[in-house]
């Protein structure tokens, strides 16, 4: 198992690429800076993969760059990625910066939420501007019915919440 420790995303990624015995299957980074032509989706930094819910992009606050995802009671869903061909034993690490102290955060879910639905995370650090770095680590415990997992950011509260710099690492 990968030991999840509080390292910066860059250090953690470097460790996984060059020192970890695991094989990197997929890496997704979304900094909320770039949108699709229709504005409906964020564009992933390295592969230009579509990350859903670009309509929540906001210049009101950001951890890095100019933009973040602003989630409200009316628009509670933020950056959303679907992973395909997910297999038993694969490990996921999900990182994101959140501006707010609510219990809102990261959701990892199978198509059938009753079979796999995870909401817990660890706050690994906080900066002086009110941003908290959230981390989730999971091993997929069994083969999923359709081999898909959805990772998304969710505001379950009434206050506005901002998310920035989503980073997902998938290894086997």
mmCIF file of C-alpha atoms in Angstrom:
data_model
loop_
_atom_site.group_PDB
_atom_site.id
_atom_site.type_symbol
_atom_site.label_atom_id
_atom_site.label_comp_id
_atom_site.label_asym_id
_atom_site.label_seq_id
_atom_site.Cartn_x
_atom_site.Cartn_y
_atom_site.Cartn_z
ATOM 1 C CA UNK A 1 0.000 0.000 0.000
ATOM 2 C CA UNK A 2 1.073 3.509 -0.623
ATOM 3 C CA UNK A 3 1.637 5.446 2.535
ATOM 4 C CA UNK A 4 -0.119 8.775 2.208
ATOM 5 C CA UNK A 5 1.885 11.475 3.900
ATOM 6 C CA UNK A 6 1.569 15.209 3.897
ATOM 7 C CA UNK A 7 3.771 16.218 0.994
ATOM 8 C CA UNK A 8 3.122 18.839 -1.592
ATOM 9 C CA UNK A 9 1.401 17.507 -4.694
ATOM 10 C CA UNK A 10 4.590 17.913 -6.690
ATOM 11 C CA UNK A 11 6.730 16.010 -4.177
ATOM 12 C CA UNK A 12 4.123 13.294 -3.830
ATOM 13 C CA UNK A 13 3.853 12.899 -7.598
ATOM 14 C CA UNK A 14 7.647 12.780 -7.961
ATOM 15 C CA UNK A 15 7.838 10.110 -5.265
ATOM 16 C CA UNK A 16 5.191 7.991 -6.988
ATOM 17 C CA UNK A 17 6.800 8.343 -10.409
ATOM 18 C CA UNK A 18 10.382 7.565 -9.455
ATOM 19 C CA UNK A 19 10.524 5.757 -6.116
ATOM 20 C CA UNK A 20 7.238 3.953 -5.532
ATOM 21 C CA UNK A 21 7.046 0.306 -6.645
ATOM 22 C CA UNK A 22 3.554 1.009 -8.000
ATOM 23 C CA UNK A 23 2.721 1.671 -11.648
ATOM 24 C CA UNK A 24 1.182 5.020 -12.511
ATOM 25 C CA UNK A 25 -2.008 4.388 -14.486
ATOM 26 C CA UNK A 26 -3.453 7.873 -14.687
ATOM 27 C CA UNK A 27 -2.831 11.356 -13.391
ATOM 28 C CA UNK A 28 -5.347 14.189 -13.677
ATOM 29 C CA UNK A 29 -4.712 17.821 -12.722
ATOM 30 C CA UNK A 30 -7.313 20.553 -12.960
ATOM 31 C CA UNK A 31 -6.434 24.084 -11.879
ATOM 32 C CA UNK A 32 -9.760 25.687 -12.970
ATOM 33 C CA UNK A 33 -7.962 28.028 -15.348
ATOM 34 C CA UNK A 34 -9.042 26.727 -18.754
ATOM 35 C CA UNK A 35 -12.590 26.015 -19.975
ATOM 36 C CA UNK A 36 -13.925 24.199 -23.016
ATOM 37 C CA UNK A 37 -15.135 26.368 -25.896
ATOM 38 C CA UNK A 38 -18.729 26.159 -24.671
ATOM 39 C CA UNK A 39 -17.718 26.915 -21.041
ATOM 40 C CA UNK A 40 -19.427 23.771 -19.768
ATOM 41 C CA UNK A 41 -16.249 21.945 -18.701
ATOM 42 C CA UNK A 42 -12.826 22.550 -17.265
ATOM 43 C CA UNK A 43 -9.865 21.354 -19.321
ATOM 44 C CA UNK A 44 -7.307 19.128 -17.582
ATOM 45 C CA UNK A 45 -3.790 20.608 -17.478
ATOM 46 C CA UNK A 46 -1.679 17.868 -19.133
ATOM 47 C CA UNK A 47 -3.937 15.762 -21.357
ATOM 48 C CA UNK A 48 -6.739 18.262 -21.987
ATOM 49 C CA UNK A 49 -9.215 15.689 -20.678
ATOM 50 C CA UNK A 50 -12.667 17.120 -19.974
ATOM 51 C CA UNK A 51 -13.454 17.764 -16.301
ATOM 52 C CA UNK A 52 -17.169 18.450 -15.878
ATOM 53 C CA UNK A 53 -18.920 21.475 -14.343
ATOM 54 C CA UNK A 54 -16.879 24.337 -15.756
ATOM 55 C CA UNK A 55 -19.935 26.530 -15.193
ATOM 56 C CA UNK A 56 -18.796 26.979 -11.563
ATOM 57 C CA UNK A 57 -15.521 28.700 -12.523
ATOM 58 C CA UNK A 58 -15.038 31.851 -10.438
ATOM 59 C CA UNK A 59 -12.493 34.659 -10.261
ATOM 60 C CA UNK A 60 -13.702 35.573 -6.766
ATOM 61 C CA UNK A 61 -10.995 33.526 -4.984
ATOM 62 C CA UNK A 62 -8.202 31.209 -6.078
ATOM 63 C CA UNK A 63 -5.439 29.189 -4.501
ATOM 64 C CA UNK A 64 -3.255 29.433 -7.594
ATOM 65 C CA UNK A 65 -3.776 31.199 -10.891
ATOM 66 C CA UNK A 66 -6.831 33.412 -11.397
ATOM 67 C CA UNK A 67 -9.730 30.975 -11.012
ATOM 68 C CA UNK A 68 -11.260 28.334 -8.780
ATOM 69 C CA UNK A 69 -14.547 26.433 -8.638
ATOM 70 C CA UNK A 70 -17.206 28.223 -6.567
ATOM 71 C CA UNK A 71 -19.834 25.847 -5.182
ATOM 72 C CA UNK A 72 -23.054 27.240 -3.790
ATOM 73 C CA UNK A 73 -26.261 25.805 -2.395
ATOM 74 C CA UNK A 74 -27.796 26.275 -5.871
ATOM 75 C CA UNK A 75 -24.749 24.843 -7.703
ATOM 76 C CA UNK A 76 -23.375 22.243 -5.275
ATOM 77 C CA UNK A 77 -21.283 20.145 -7.703
ATOM 78 C CA UNK A 78 -17.775 21.104 -8.779
ATOM 79 C CA UNK A 79 -14.966 19.553 -10.810
ATOM 80 C CA UNK A 80 -16.028 16.035 -11.792
ATOM 81 C CA UNK A 81 -13.912 13.284 -13.386
ATOM 82 C CA UNK A 82 -14.845 9.780 -14.446
ATOM 83 C CA UNK A 83 -12.228 7.045 -14.280
ATOM 84 C CA UNK A 84 -12.775 4.017 -16.509
ATOM 85 C CA UNK A 85 -11.431 0.463 -16.447
ATOM 86 C CA UNK A 86 -10.945 0.658 -12.678
ATOM 87 C CA UNK A 87 -9.876 -2.686 -11.179
ATOM 88 C CA UNK A 88 -9.686 -4.259 -7.731
ATOM 89 C CA UNK A 89 -6.455 -3.352 -5.938
ATOM 90 C CA UNK A 90 -5.881 -0.050 -7.710
ATOM 91 C CA UNK A 91 -5.133 2.868 -5.430
ATOM 92 C CA UNK A 92 -6.428 6.409 -5.711
ATOM 93 C CA UNK A 93 -5.050 9.557 -4.190
ATOM 94 C CA UNK A 94 -7.181 12.671 -4.562
ATOM 95 C CA UNK A 95 -5.871 16.108 -3.549
ATOM 96 C CA UNK A 96 -7.643 19.454 -3.685
ATOM 97 C CA UNK A 97 -7.436 22.866 -2.026
ATOM 98 C CA UNK A 98 -10.639 24.100 -0.335
ATOM 99 C CA UNK A 99 -11.445 27.596 0.909
ATOM 100 C CA UNK A 100 -13.882 27.149 3.769
ATOM 101 C CA UNK A 101 -13.942 25.173 6.975
ATOM 102 C CA UNK A 102 -17.136 23.238 6.297
ATOM 103 C CA UNK A 103 -17.342 19.489 6.043
ATOM 104 C CA UNK A 104 -17.846 19.640 2.282
ATOM 105 C CA UNK A 105 -15.283 17.985 0.119
ATOM 106 C CA UNK A 106 -14.344 15.125 -2.159
ATOM 107 C CA UNK A 107 -16.665 12.293 -3.166
ATOM 108 C CA UNK A 108 -15.473 9.066 -4.818
ATOM 109 C CA UNK A 109 -18.354 6.931 -6.030
ATOM 110 C CA UNK A 110 -19.112 3.921 -8.196
ATOM 111 C CA UNK A 111 -22.059 4.093 -10.586
ATOM 112 C CA UNK A 112 -23.960 2.126 -7.964
ATOM 113 C CA UNK A 113 -23.360 4.315 -4.908
ATOM 114 C CA UNK A 114 -24.389 1.466 -2.596
ATOM 115 C CA UNK A 115 -21.352 -0.554 -3.664
ATOM 116 C CA UNK A 116 -18.660 2.159 -3.326
ATOM 117 C CA UNK A 117 -19.157 5.676 -1.952
ATOM 118 C CA UNK A 118 -16.391 7.457 -0.013
ATOM 119 C CA UNK A 119 -16.514 10.918 1.518
ATOM 120 C CA UNK A 120 -13.825 10.952 4.191
ATOM 121 C CA UNK A 121 -10.634 12.935 3.721
ATOM 122 C CA UNK A 122 -7.745 14.362 5.722
ATOM 123 C CA UNK A 123 -6.797 18.031 5.951
ATOM 124 C CA UNK A 124 -3.030 17.838 5.411
ATOM 125 C CA UNK A 125 -2.228 21.528 5.688
ATOM 126 C CA UNK A 126 -3.726 25.004 5.783
ATOM 127 C CA UNK A 127 -2.285 28.234 4.482
ATOM 128 C CA UNK A 128 -2.546 31.750 5.872
ATOM 129 C CA UNK A 129 -5.166 32.728 3.261
ATOM 130 C CA UNK A 130 -7.783 30.275 4.542
ATOM 131 C CA UNK A 131 -7.149 27.453 2.044
ATOM 132 C CA UNK A 132 -7.001 23.855 3.298
ATOM 133 C CA UNK A 133 -5.328 21.000 1.434
ATOM 134 C CA UNK A 134 -7.555 17.908 1.424
ATOM 135 C CA UNK A 135 -6.357 14.372 0.733
ATOM 136 C CA UNK A 136 -8.241 11.110 0.124
ATOM 137 C CA UNK A 137 -6.516 7.734 -0.291
ATOM 138 C CA UNK A 138 -8.369 4.551 -1.237
ATOM 139 C CA UNK A 139 -7.723 1.097 -2.509
ATOM 140 C CA UNK A 140 -10.494 -0.253 -4.701
ATOM 141 C CA UNK A 141 -11.637 -3.258 -2.617
ATOM 142 C CA UNK A 142 -13.394 -5.242 -5.368
ATOM 143 C CA UNK A 143 -14.132 -5.232 -9.073
ATOM 144 C CA UNK A 144 -16.782 -2.664 -9.888
ATOM 145 C CA UNK A 145 -19.839 -3.630 -11.902
ATOM 146 C CA UNK A 146 -19.064 -1.277 -14.820
ATOM 147 C CA UNK A 147 -15.379 -0.582 -14.014
ATOM 148 C CA UNK A 148 -16.066 3.149 -13.493
ATOM 149 C CA UNK A 149 -15.512 5.556 -10.614
ATOM 150 C CA UNK A 150 -16.631 9.158 -10.455
ATOM 151 C CA UNK A 151 -14.650 11.689 -8.440
ATOM 152 C CA UNK A 152 -16.324 14.997 -7.740
ATOM 153 C CA UNK A 153 -16.324 17.979 -5.412
ATOM 154 C CA UNK A 154 -19.513 18.660 -3.504
ATOM 155 C CA UNK A 155 -20.877 21.435 -1.318
ATOM 156 C CA UNK A 156 -23.439 19.892 1.017
ATOM 157 C CA UNK A 157 -23.923 23.101 2.994
ATOM 158 C CA UNK A 158 -25.512 26.510 2.669
ATOM 159 C CA UNK A 159 -22.311 28.592 2.563
ATOM 160 C CA UNK A 160 -20.234 29.151 -0.566
ATOM 161 C CA UNK A 161 -17.144 26.945 -0.867
ATOM 162 C CA UNK A 162 -14.215 27.318 -3.275
ATOM 163 C CA UNK A 163 -12.053 24.478 -4.609
ATOM 164 C CA UNK A 164 -8.841 24.753 -6.621
ATOM 165 C CA UNK A 165 -6.007 22.603 -7.938
ATOM 166 C CA UNK A 166 -7.657 19.185 -8.063
ATOM 167 C CA UNK A 167 -5.100 16.423 -8.529
ATOM 168 C CA UNK A 168 -5.904 12.717 -8.935
ATOM 169 C CA UNK A 169 -3.297 9.941 -8.998
ATOM 170 C CA UNK A 170 -4.279 6.366 -9.882
ATOM 171 C CA UNK A 171 -1.762 3.532 -9.426
ATOM 172 C CA UNK A 172 -1.673 -0.256 -9.364
#
